[in-house]
Amino acid sequence: MFSSNLFVMGLIAIGVIFIVCFFSYVRVPVNKIAFISGIGKNRVAKGKLVIYLRFFERVDYLDLSVFSVDVNTAVAVPTNDFINIKVDAVVNLQVDETAGILEIAAKNFLNRKSSDIAISVKDVLEGNLREIVGQMQLKEIVQNRKNFNEKVQENVAPDLREMGLKVISFNVQNFQEDKQVIENLGAENISKISKEASIARAEADKEIEIAKANANKEAMDIKLKTEQDIAEKENALAIKKAELKVKADTEKVKADVTYELEKERKRKEIEEVTGLSNLVREQKAIETNKAKYEAETIVPKQADAEARKVEKTKEAEAKKIEEQQAAEAKLYKEQREAEAIKLRALAEAEALDKKAEAMAKYGDAAKLEMYYNALPLVAKNLAEPLSKIGNITMYGEGNTTKFMSEMTQNLDKVLKAATDGLGIDAKALLTSYLGGKIAQNKNQSSKDEVIETEEK
């Protein structure tokens, strides 16, 4: 048991010794990049704790701090307008952490100090500075330093990228030249500025005088306007006072009139109330008399009217029943009369039938007799209109003959109508009848003569 524990403790001690001997760690600050290389895959660390195998891996550093480089042209450089100048500038650089460029910086500046890197890139910066100076004119360089700085940065950026660096800033400190051209440009500018300053001062004095005059004018205008406003307000105040006095007098008159009107109205109201009370008293008396009159006169009349109404209703109902009974009796009587007429008509029809049979037996003589029995009635009807005339006065010639002719024609039309309607030819019957009579008379005469002859 004890031996096994010793064995375990020994193993732990060996492990600790192995770890202490072979494993180590390093803390990488944020302004540096650690490159761990050796067995296995290369690693890059920044701002963290890194563990590596001692004796099998190594740690190299690349400084990420910004460093500055003083760039100056030792020899004067001619500008585009052939003026020799010297330029003194300061450039701030830093390692570019962009993927691909960082590896280039590691190859060039791994474990190197910023001062060493500045020495390496100084010649590159100076060469690009000279190139840009030769492309620009002196006046442009001096007056537009920002443009000059931007051009230098743009020109040097590709070269620095090939080295794994980038430009943070580029600032020109000074320009120098031996011919005092810059100083002369300054003198010209000084003169120009002095001139502009004098003009500006004169303009300022002018503006001051104008401002003073305008101020005096405005002050005078304000004073006049103030006095005018005061006068207008005093005038308005006087007018207002007069208006208020007129208004006060008017209101007083209105108040007096209103008082009198109100007094008159109160008087009328008192009279109206008094008259109204009398009117109410009279109306009550009238209503009392009316009620008494209605109780004495109208109510009995209404009772009589109701009684008469009931009596008339009963009479109307009795009359209605009586009329209904009379109508039924009349209907019964008419029915009986109709039956009697029917029986009489049937009897007359039978009599006519029998008469017709008898007349058929009698022959033409009977027909002629009936015809001639009706002629007086026809003549009477023809003459009846004339009987209603008092006298007839005939004017003109032949009117009497014409009148008698029309009467004869009317009679002839009646006879013709009888012939057409009854089928009786009066003329034929008369001729036949007369012929028979004549023949009968002749025969009777002959018979009498024969009898007389025989007697003789």
CSV table of C-alpha atoms in Angstrom, one decimal:
chain,number,residue,atom,x,y,z
A,1,MET,CA,0.0,0.0,0.0
A,2,PHE,CA,2.7,2.4,1.0
A,3,SER,CA,4.8,1.4,-2.0
A,4,SER,CA,2.0,2.0,-4.4
A,5,ASN,CA,1.4,5.5,-3.1
A,6,LEU,CA,5.1,6.3,-3.5
A,7,PHE,CA,4.9,5.1,-7.0
A,8,VAL,CA,2.0,7.4,-7.8
A,9,MET,CA,3.7,10.3,-6.2
A,10,GLY,CA,6.8,9.6,-8.1
A,11,LEU,CA,4.9,9.7,-11.4
A,12,ILE,CA,3.3,13.0,-10.5
A,13,ALA,CA,6.7,14.4,-9.6
A,14,ILE,CA,8.1,13.2,-12.9
A,15,GLY,CA,5.2,14.8,-14.7
A,16,VAL,CA,5.6,18.1,-13.0
A,17,ILE,CA,9.3,18.1,-13.7
A,18,PHE,CA,8.6,17.3,-17.3
A,19,ILE,CA,6.1,20.1,-17.6
A,20,VAL,CA,8.4,22.6,-15.9
A,21,CYS,CA,11.3,21.6,-18.1
A,22,PHE,CA,9.6,21.3,-21.4
A,23,PHE,CA,6.5,23.6,-21.2
A,24,SER,CA,6.6,27.3,-20.9
A,25,TYR,CA,4.3,30.2,-21.6
A,26,VAL,CA,4.6,33.8,-22.7
A,27,ARG,CA,2.3,36.8,-22.5
A,28,VAL,CA,2.1,38.7,-25.8
A,29,PRO,CA,1.2,42.5,-25.4
A,30,VAL,CA,-1.3,44.2,-27.7
A,31,ASN,CA,1.5,46.3,-29.4
A,32,LYS,CA,3.4,43.2,-30.5
A,33,ILE,CA,2.7,40.0,-32.5
A,34,ALA,CA,4.3,36.7,-31.4
A,35,PHE,CA,5.2,34.2,-34.1
A,36,ILE,CA,5.5,30.6,-32.6
A,37,SER,CA,7.3,28.3,-34.9
A,38,GLY,CA,8.9,24.8,-34.5
A,39,ILE,CA,7.2,21.4,-34.5
A,40,GLY,CA,3.6,21.4,-35.7
A,41,LYS,CA,1.8,24.3,-37.3
A,42,ASN,CA,3.2,27.9,-37.0
A,43,ARG,CA,1.0,30.1,-34.8
A,44,VAL,CA,0.5,33.9,-34.5
A,45,ALA,CA,-0.7,35.5,-31.2
A,46,LYS,CA,-1.5,39.0,-30.1
A,47,GLY,CA,-2.5,40.3,-26.7
A,48,LYS,CA,-3.0,36.9,-25.0
A,49,LEU,CA,-1.2,34.1,-23.1
A,50,VAL,CA,0.7,31.5,-25.3
A,51,ILE,CA,2.0,28.1,-24.2
A,52,TYR,CA,4.8,26.5,-26.2
A,53,LEU,CA,7.2,23.6,-25.9
A,54,ARG,CA,10.6,24.7,-24.7
A,55,PHE,CA,13.5,23.4,-26.7
A,56,PHE,CA,11.1,22.4,-29.5
A,57,GLU,CA,9.5,25.8,-30.4
A,58,ARG,CA,10.7,29.4,-30.5
A,59,VAL,CA,8.8,32.7,-30.1
A,60,ASP,CA,9.7,35.7,-32.2
A,61,TYR,CA,8.2,39.2,-32.0
A,62,LEU,CA,7.2,41.9,-34.4
A,63,ASP,CA,6.7,45.4,-33.0
A,64,LEU,CA,3.4,47.0,-34.0
A,65,SER,CA,4.1,50.4,-32.4
A,66,VAL,CA,3.9,53.5,-34.6
A,67,PHE,CA,7.4,54.9,-35.2
A,68,SER,CA,8.5,58.2,-36.8
A,69,VAL,CA,11.1,58.7,-39.5
A,70,ASP,CA,12.8,62.1,-40.1
A,71,VAL,CA,13.1,62.6,-43.8
A,72,ASN,CA,15.1,65.5,-45.3
A,73,THR,CA,16.8,66.0,-48.5
A,74,ALA,CA,20.5,66.5,-47.9
A,75,VAL,CA,21.0,68.0,-51.3
A,76,ALA,CA,18.6,70.6,-52.8
A,77,VAL,CA,16.0,69.2,-55.2
A,78,PRO,CA,14.8,71.2,-58.2
A,79,THR,CA,11.1,71.8,-58.5
A,80,ASN,CA,9.1,71.7,-61.6
A,81,ASP,CA,9.9,75.4,-62.2
A,82,PHE,CA,13.6,74.8,-61.6
A,83,ILE,CA,14.0,76.3,-58.1
A,84,ASN,CA,16.2,74.2,-55.8
A,85,ILE,CA,14.8,73.6,-52.4
A,86,LYS,CA,15.4,71.4,-49.4
A,87,VAL,CA,12.5,69.7,-47.7
A,88,ASP,CA,12.3,68.6,-44.0
A,89,ALA,CA,9.4,66.2,-43.2
A,90,VAL,CA,8.4,63.7,-40.5
A,91,VAL,CA,6.7,60.4,-41.5
A,92,ASN,CA,4.8,58.1,-39.0
A,93,LEU,CA,4.9,54.4,-40.0
A,94,GLN,CA,3.4,51.2,-38.7
A,95,VAL,CA,3.5,47.5,-39.5
A,96,ASP,CA,0.5,46.6,-41.7
A,97,GLU,CA,-1.6,43.8,-40.1
A,98,THR,CA,-3.4,43.0,-43.3
A,99,ALA,CA,-3.4,39.3,-44.2
A,100,GLY,CA,-0.5,38.6,-46.6
A,101,ILE,CA,1.3,41.9,-45.8
A,102,LEU,CA,1.9,40.9,-42.2
A,103,GLU,CA,3.9,37.9,-43.3
A,104,ILE,CA,6.1,40.2,-45.5
A,105,ALA,CA,6.7,42.5,-42.5
A,106,ALA,CA,7.6,39.4,-40.4
A,107,LYS,CA,10.2,38.3,-43.0
A,108,ASN,CA,11.7,41.8,-43.1
A,109,PHE,CA,11.5,43.2,-39.5
A,110,LEU,CA,11.1,40.2,-37.1
A,111,ASN,CA,12.7,40.9,-33.8
A,112,ARG,CA,14.0,44.3,-35.0
A,113,LYS,CA,13.6,47.6,-33.2
A,114,SER,CA,11.6,50.5,-34.6
A,115,SER,CA,14.8,52.6,-34.9
A,116,ASP,CA,16.3,49.9,-37.1
A,117,ILE,CA,13.2,49.8,-39.3
A,118,ALA,CA,13.3,53.6,-39.6
A,119,ILE,CA,16.9,53.5,-40.9
A,120,SER,CA,15.8,50.8,-43.5
A,121,VAL,CA,13.0,52.8,-44.9
A,122,LYS,CA,14.5,56.3,-44.8
A,123,ASP,CA,16.1,56.1,-48.2
A,124,VAL,CA,12.8,54.9,-49.7
A,125,LEU,CA,10.9,57.8,-48.2
A,126,GLU,CA,13.5,60.3,-49.3
A,127,GLY,CA,13.4,59.0,-52.9
A,128,ASN,CA,9.6,59.4,-53.1
A,129,LEU,CA,9.9,62.9,-51.5
A,130,ARG,CA,12.4,64.0,-54.2
A,131,GLU,CA,10.1,62.6,-56.9
A,132,ILE,CA,7.1,64.5,-55.8
A,133,VAL,CA,9.1,67.8,-55.3
A,134,GLY,CA,10.3,67.5,-59.0
A,135,GLN,CA,6.7,67.2,-60.2
A,136,MET,CA,5.3,70.3,-58.5
A,137,GLN,CA,6.1,74.1,-58.7
A,138,LEU,CA,7.5,75.9,-55.6
A,139,LYS,CA,4.4,78.2,-55.2
A,140,GLU,CA,2.1,75.2,-55.3
A,141,ILE,CA,4.2,73.3,-52.8
A,142,VAL,CA,4.4,76.2,-50.4
A,143,GLN,CA,0.8,77.3,-50.6
A,144,ASN,CA,-0.8,73.8,-50.7
A,145,ARG,CA,1.1,71.6,-48.3
A,146,LYS,CA,-1.9,69.3,-47.8
A,147,ASN,CA,-1.9,68.4,-51.5
A,148,PHE,CA,1.8,67.9,-51.4
A,149,ASN,CA,1.5,65.6,-48.4
A,150,GLU,CA,-1.2,63.5,-50.0
A,151,LYS,CA,0.8,63.1,-53.2
A,152,VAL,CA,3.9,61.9,-51.2
A,153,GLN,CA,1.7,59.4,-49.3
A,154,GLU,CA,0.1,58.1,-52.4
A,155,ASN,CA,3.5,57.7,-54.1
A,156,VAL,CA,5.3,56.0,-51.2
A,157,ALA,CA,2.4,53.6,-50.2
A,158,PRO,CA,3.1,50.9,-52.8
A,159,ASP,CA,6.8,50.7,-51.9
A,160,LEU,CA,6.1,50.5,-48.1
A,161,ARG,CA,3.4,47.8,-48.8
A,162,GLU,CA,6.1,45.7,-50.4
A,163,MET,CA,8.1,46.0,-47.2
A,164,GLY,CA,5.0,45.2,-44.9
A,165,LEU,CA,4.5,48.8,-43.7
A,166,LYS,CA,1.9,51.5,-44.1
A,167,VAL,CA,1.9,55.3,-43.7
A,168,ILE,CA,0.0,56.7,-40.8
A,169,SER,CA,0.8,60.4,-41.5
A,170,PHE,CA,3.2,62.6,-43.5
A,171,ASN,CA,3.9,66.2,-42.4
A,172,VAL,CA,6.3,68.7,-44.0
A,173,GLN,CA,8.2,70.6,-41.4
A,174,ASN,CA,10.1,73.2,-43.5
A,175,PHE,CA,11.2,74.3,-47.0
A,176,GLN,CA,14.6,75.8,-47.6
A,177,GLU,CA,16.2,77.5,-50.7
A,178,ASP,CA,19.3,79.6,-51.2
A,179,LYS,CA,17.9,82.3,-53.6
A,180,GLN,CA,15.4,83.8,-51.1
A,181,VAL,CA,12.6,83.0,-53.5
A,182,ILE,CA,10.3,81.9,-50.7
A,183,GLU,CA,11.2,85.1,-48.8
A,184,ASN,CA,10.4,87.2,-51.9
A,185,LEU,CA,7.1,85.4,-52.3
A,186,GLY,CA,6.5,86.2,-48.7
A,187,ALA,CA,7.4,89.9,-49.2
A,188,GLU,CA,5.0,90.0,-52.2
A,189,ASN,CA,2.4,88.5,-50.1
A,190,ILE,CA,3.2,90.9,-47.3
A,191,SER,CA,2.8,93.8,-49.6
A,192,LYS,CA,-0.4,92.4,-51.0
A,193,ILE,CA,-1.6,91.7,-47.6
A,194,SER,CA,-0.7,95.2,-46.4
A,195,LYS,CA,-2.4,96.7,-49.4
A,196,GLU,CA,-5.5,94.6,-48.8
A,197,ALA,CA,-5.2,95.5,-45.1
A,198,SER,CA,-5.1,99.3,-46.1
A,199,ILE,CA,-8.1,98.8,-48.4
A,200,ALA,CA,-9.9,96.9,-45.7
A,201,ARG,CA,-9.1,99.6,-43.2
A,202,ALA,CA,-10.4,102.3,-45.6
A,203,GLU,CA,-13.5,100.2,-46.3
A,204,ALA,CA,-13.9,99.7,-42.6
A,205,ASP,CA,-13.5,103.5,-41.9
A,206,LYS,CA,-16.0,104.0,-44.7
A,207,GLU,CA,-18.4,101.5,-43.3
A,208,ILE,CA,-17.9,103.1,-39.9
A,209,GLU,CA,-18.8,106.5,-41.2
A,210,ILE,CA,-21.8,105.1,-43.1
A,211,ALA,CA,-22.8,103.2,-40.0
A,212,LYS,CA,-22.5,106.4,-38.0
A,213,ALA,CA,-24.6,108.3,-40.5
A,214,ASN,CA,-27.2,105.5,-40.7
A,215,ALA,CA,-27.2,105.4,-36.9
A,216,ASN,CA,-27.7,109.2,-36.7
A,217,LYS,CA,-30.4,108.9,-39.3
A,218,GLU,CA,-32.1,106.0,-37.6
A,219,ALA,CA,-31.9,107.9,-34.3
A,220,MET,CA,-33.4,111.0,-35.9
A,221,ASP,CA,-36.1,108.8,-37.5
A,222,ILE,CA,-36.8,107.1,-34.2
A,223,LYS,CA,-37.0,110.5,-32.4
A,224,LEU,CA,-39.4,111.9,-35.0
A,225,LYS,CA,-41.4,108.8,-35.0
A,226,THR,CA,-41.5,108.8,-31.2
A,227,GLU,CA,-42.7,112.5,-31.2
A,228,GLN,CA,-45.2,111.6,-33.9
A,229,ASP,CA,-46.4,108.6,-31.9
A,230,ILE,CA,-46.7,110.8,-28.8
A,231,ALA,CA,-48.7,113.4,-30.7
A,232,GLU,CA,-50.9,110.8,-32.3
A,233,LYS,CA,-51.5,109.1,-28.9
A,234,GLU,CA,-52.3,112.5,-27.3
A,235,ASN,CA,-54.7,113.2,-30.1
A,236,ALA,CA,-56.2,109.7,-29.9
A,237,LEU,CA,-56.5,110.2,-26.1
A,238,ALA,CA,-58.4,113.5,-26.6
A,239,ILE,CA,-60.7,111.9,-29.2
A,240,LYS,CA,-61.2,108.9,-26.9
A,241,LYS,CA,-62.1,111.2,-24.0
A,242,ALA,CA,-64.6,113.0,-26.2
A,243,GLU,CA,-66.0,109.7,-27.3
A,244,LEU,CA,-66.2,108.4,-23.8
A,245,LYS,CA,-68.0,111.7,-22.7
A,246,VAL,CA,-70.4,111.3,-25.6
A,247,LYS,CA,-70.9,107.7,-24.8
A,248,ALA,CA,-71.4,108.5,-21.1
A,249,ASP,CA,-74.0,111.2,-21.9
A,250,THR,CA,-75.7,108.8,-24.3
A,251,GLU,CA,-75.7,106.0,-21.7
A,252,LYS,CA,-77.2,108.5,-19.2
A,253,VAL,CA,-79.9,109.4,-21.6
A,254,LYS,CA,-80.5,105.8,-22.4
A,255,ALA,CA,-80.6,105.0,-18.7
A,256,ASP,CA,-83.2,107.8,-18.1
A,257,VAL,CA,-85.3,106.6,-21.0
A,258,THR,CA,-85.0,103.0,-19.8
A,259,TYR,CA,-86.0,104.1,-16.4
A,260,GLU,CA,-89.1,105.9,-17.7
A,261,LEU,CA,-89.9,102.9,-20.0
A,262,GLU,CA,-89.5,100.5,-17.1
A,263,LYS,CA,-91.6,102.7,-14.9
A,264,GLU,CA,-94.3,102.8,-17.6
A,265,ARG,CA,-94.0,99.0,-18.1
A,266,LYS,CA,-94.4,98.4,-14.4
A,267,ARG,CA,-97.5,100.6,-14.4
A,268,LYS,CA,-98.9,98.7,-17.3
A,269,GLU,CA,-98.1,95.4,-15.7
A,270,ILE,CA,-99.9,96.5,-12.5
A,271,GLU,CA,-102.9,97.5,-14.7
A,272,GLU,CA,-102.7,94.3,-16.6
A,273,VAL,CA,-102.6,92.2,-13.4
A,274,THR,CA,-105.5,94.2,-12.0
A,275,GLY,CA,-107.4,93.8,-15.3
A,276,LEU,CA,-106.4,90.2,-15.4
A,277,SER,CA,-107.8,89.5,-12.0
A,278,ASN,CA,-111.0,91.2,-12.9
A,279,LEU,CA,-111.1,89.2,-16.2
A,280,VAL,CA,-110.5,86.0,-14.3
A,281,ARG,CA,-113.3,86.9,-11.9
A,282,GLU,CA,-115.6,87.6,-14.8
A,283,GLN,CA,-114.6,84.4,-16.6
A,284,LYS,CA,-115.3,82.4,-13.4
A,285,ALA,CA,-118.7,84.1,-13.2
A,286,ILE,CA,-119.4,83.4,-16.8
A,287,GLU,CA,-118.3,79.7,-16.4
A,288,THR,CA,-120.5,79.4,-13.3
A,289,ASN,CA,-123.5,80.8,-15.2
A,290,LYS,CA,-122.7,78.6,-18.2
A,291,ALA,CA,-122.5,75.6,-16.0
A,292,LYS,CA,-125.8,76.6,-14.3
A,293,TYR,CA,-127.4,77.2,-17.8
A,294,GLU,CA,-126.1,73.8,-19.1
A,295,ALA,CA,-127.5,72.1,-15.9
A,296,GLU,CA,-130.9,73.7,-16.4
A,297,THR,CA,-131.2,73.7,-20.2
A,298,ILE,CA,-128.7,71.7,-22.1
A,299,VAL,CA,-128.7,68.6,-20.0
A,300,PRO,CA,-132.5,68.1,-20.2
A,301,LYS,CA,-132.3,68.8,-23.9
A,302,GLN,CA,-129.6,66.3,-24.3
A,303,ALA,CA,-131.8,63.7,-22.4
A,304,ASP,CA,-134.8,64.6,-24.7
A,305,ALA,CA,-132.5,64.3,-27.7
A,306,GLU,CA,-131.3,60.9,-26.6
A,307,ALA,CA,-134.9,59.7,-26.0
A,308,ARG,CA,-135.9,61.0,-29.4
A,309,LYS,CA,-133.0,59.4,-30.9
A,310,VAL,CA,-133.9,56.0,-29.3
A,311,GLU,CA,-137.5,56.5,-30.3
A,312,LYS,CA,-136.5,57.4,-33.9
A,313,THR,CA,-134.3,54.3,-34.0
A,314,LYS,CA,-137.2,52.1,-32.9
A,315,GLU,CA,-139.5,53.8,-35.4
A,316,ALA,CA,-136.9,53.3,-38.1
A,317,GLU,CA,-136.6,49.7,-37.2
A,318,ALA,CA,-140.4,49.2,-37.2
A,319,LYS,CA,-140.7,51.0,-40.5
A,320,LYS,CA,-137.9,48.9,-41.9
A,321,ILE,CA,-139.7,45.7,-40.8
A,322,GLU,CA,-143.0,47.1,-42.2
A,323,GLU,CA,-141.4,48.0,-45.5
A,324,GLN,CA,-139.8,44.6,-45.7
A,325,GLN,CA,-143.2,43.0,-45.0
A,326,ALA,CA,-144.8,45.3,-47.6
A,327,ALA,CA,-142.1,44.4,-50.1
A,328,GLU,CA,-142.7,40.7,-49.5
A,329,ALA,CA,-146.5,41.2,-49.8
A,330,LYS,CA,-146.0,43.2,-53.0
A,331,LEU,CA,-143.6,40.6,-54.4
A,332,TYR,CA,-146.2,37.9,-53.6
A,333,LYS,CA,-148.9,40.0,-55.2
A,334,GLU,CA,-146.8,40.6,-58.3
A,335,GLN,CA,-146.1,36.9,-58.5
A,336,ARG,CA,-149.8,36.2,-58.3
A,337,GLU,CA,-150.5,38.8,-60.9
A,338,ALA,CA,-147.8,37.4,-63.1
A,339,GLU,CA,-149.4,34.0,-62.8
A,340,ALA,CA,-152.8,35.5,-63.5
A,341,ILE,CA,-151.4,37.3,-66.6
A,342,LYS,CA,-149.8,34.1,-67.6
A,343,LEU,CA,-153.0,32.2,-67.3
A,344,ARG,CA,-155.0,35.0,-69.0
A,345,ALA,CA,-152.4,35.0,-71.8
A,346,LEU,CA,-152.7,31.3,-72.2
A,347,ALA,CA,-156.5,31.6,-72.3
A,348,GLU,CA,-156.3,34.4,-74.8
A,349,ALA,CA,-153.8,32.3,-76.8
A,350,GLU,CA,-156.2,29.4,-76.8
A,351,ALA,CA,-159.1,31.8,-77.7
A,352,LEU,CA,-157.0,33.2,-80.6
A,353,ASP,CA,-156.2,29.7,-81.7
A,354,LYS,CA,-159.9,28.8,-81.6
A,355,LYS,CA,-160.7,32.1,-83.3
A,356,ALA,CA,-158.1,31.4,-85.9
A,357,GLU,CA,-159.6,28.0,-86.5
A,358,ALA,CA,-163.0,29.6,-86.8
A,359,MET,CA,-161.7,32.2,-89.1
A,360,ALA,CA,-160.1,29.6,-91.2
A,361,LYS,CA,-163.5,28.0,-91.5
A,362,TYR,CA,-165.1,31.3,-92.4
A,363,GLY,CA,-162.4,32.1,-95.0
A,364,ASP,CA,-161.8,35.4,-96.5
A,365,ALA,CA,-165.1,36.9,-95.3
A,366,ALA,CA,-164.0,36.6,-91.7
A,367,LYS,CA,-160.5,38.0,-92.4
A,368,LEU,CA,-162.1,40.9,-94.3
A,369,GLU,CA,-164.5,41.5,-91.4
A,370,MET,CA,-161.6,41.6,-88.9
A,371,TYR,CA,-159.7,43.9,-91.2
A,372,TYR,CA,-162.6,46.3,-91.6
A,373,ASN,CA,-163.2,46.2,-87.8
A,374,ALA,CA,-159.6,47.5,-87.3
A,375,LEU,CA,-159.9,50.2,-90.0
A,376,PRO,CA,-161.8,52.6,-87.7
A,377,LEU,CA,-159.1,52.3,-85.1
A,378,VAL,CA,-156.4,53.0,-87.7
A,379,ALA,CA,-158.3,56.0,-89.0
A,380,LYS,CA,-158.7,57.2,-85.4
A,381,ASN,CA,-155.0,57.0,-84.8
A,382,LEU,CA,-154.2,58.8,-88.0
A,383,ALA,CA,-156.7,61.6,-87.2
A,384,GLU,CA,-155.7,61.9,-83.5
A,385,PRO,CA,-152.8,64.3,-84.1
A,386,LEU,CA,-155.1,66.5,-86.3
A,387,SER,CA,-157.7,66.6,-83.5
A,388,LYS,CA,-155.2,68.3,-81.2
A,389,ILE,CA,-154.9,71.2,-83.8
A,390,GLY,CA,-157.4,74.0,-83.4
A,391,ASN,CA,-157.4,75.0,-87.0
A,392,ILE,CA,-155.1,74.6,-90.1
A,393,THR,CA,-154.3,77.5,-92.3
A,394,MET,CA,-153.1,76.5,-95.7
A,395,TYR,CA,-151.0,79.0,-97.7
A,396,GLY,CA,-150.4,78.8,-101.4
A,397,GLU,CA,-152.1,77.0,-104.2
A,398,GLY,CA,-152.7,73.3,-104.2
A,399,ASN,CA,-151.9,72.8,-100.5
A,400,THR,CA,-155.3,71.4,-99.7
A,401,THR,CA,-155.0,68.9,-102.4
A,402,LYS,CA,-151.5,68.1,-101.3
A,403,PHE,CA,-152.7,67.6,-97.7
A,404,MET,CA,-155.5,65.3,-98.7
A,405,SER,CA,-153.1,63.4,-101.0
A,406,GLU,CA,-150.6,62.9,-98.1
A,407,MET,CA,-153.5,61.6,-95.9
A,408,THR,CA,-154.5,59.2,-98.6
A,409,GLN,CA,-150.9,58.1,-99.1
A,410,ASN,CA,-150.6,57.5,-95.3
A,411,LEU,CA,-153.7,55.3,-95.4
A,412,ASP,CA,-152.4,53.5,-98.4
A,413,LYS,CA,-149.1,52.9,-96.5
A,414,VAL,CA,-151.0,51.5,-93.5
A,415,LEU,CA,-152.9,49.1,-95.8
A,416,LYS,CA,-149.7,48.1,-97.4
A,417,ALA,CA,-148.1,47.5,-94.0
A,418,ALA,CA,-151.0,45.3,-93.0
A,419,THR,CA,-150.7,43.4,-96.2
A,420,ASP,CA,-146.9,42.9,-95.7
A,421,GLY,CA,-147.2,42.2,-91.9
A,422,LEU,CA,-150.3,40.0,-91.9
A,423,GLY,CA,-150.3,38.6,-95.4
A,424,ILE,CA,-153.8,40.0,-96.0
A,425,ASP,CA,-154.4,41.8,-99.3
A,426,ALA,CA,-157.3,44.0,-98.5
A,427,LYS,CA,-157.8,45.0,-102.1
A,428,ALA,CA,-157.9,41.4,-103.3
A,429,LEU,CA,-160.2,40.4,-100.5
A,430,LEU,CA,-162.5,43.3,-101.2
A,431,THR,CA,-162.5,42.6,-104.9
A,432,SER,CA,-163.1,38.9,-104.3
A,433,TYR,CA,-165.8,39.6,-101.7
A,434,LEU,CA,-167.6,42.1,-103.9
A,435,GLY,CA,-167.4,39.9,-106.9
A,436,GLY,CA,-168.9,37.1,-105.0
A,437,LYS,CA,-171.6,39.3,-103.6
A,438,ILE,CA,-172.4,40.6,-107.1
A,439,ALA,CA,-172.5,37.1,-108.5
A,440,GLN,CA,-174.6,35.9,-105.6
A,441,ASN,CA,-177.0,38.9,-106.1
A,442,LYS,CA,-177.2,38.0,-109.8
A,443,ASN,CA,-177.9,34.4,-109.1
A,444,GLN,CA,-180.5,35.4,-106.5
A,445,SER,CA,-182.1,37.8,-109.0
A,446,SER,CA,-182.1,35.1,-111.7
A,447,LYS,CA,-183.6,32.7,-109.2
A,448,ASP,CA,-186.2,35.2,-108.2
A,449,GLU,CA,-187.0,35.9,-111.9
A,450,VAL,CA,-187.3,32.2,-112.5
A,451,ILE,CA,-189.6,31.8,-109.6
A,452,GLU,CA,-191.7,34.7,-110.7
A,453,THR,CA,-191.9,33.3,-114.2
A,454,GLU,CA,-192.9,29.9,-112.9
A,455,GLU,CA,-195.5,31.5,-110.7
A,456,LYS,CA,-196.9,33.3,-113.6
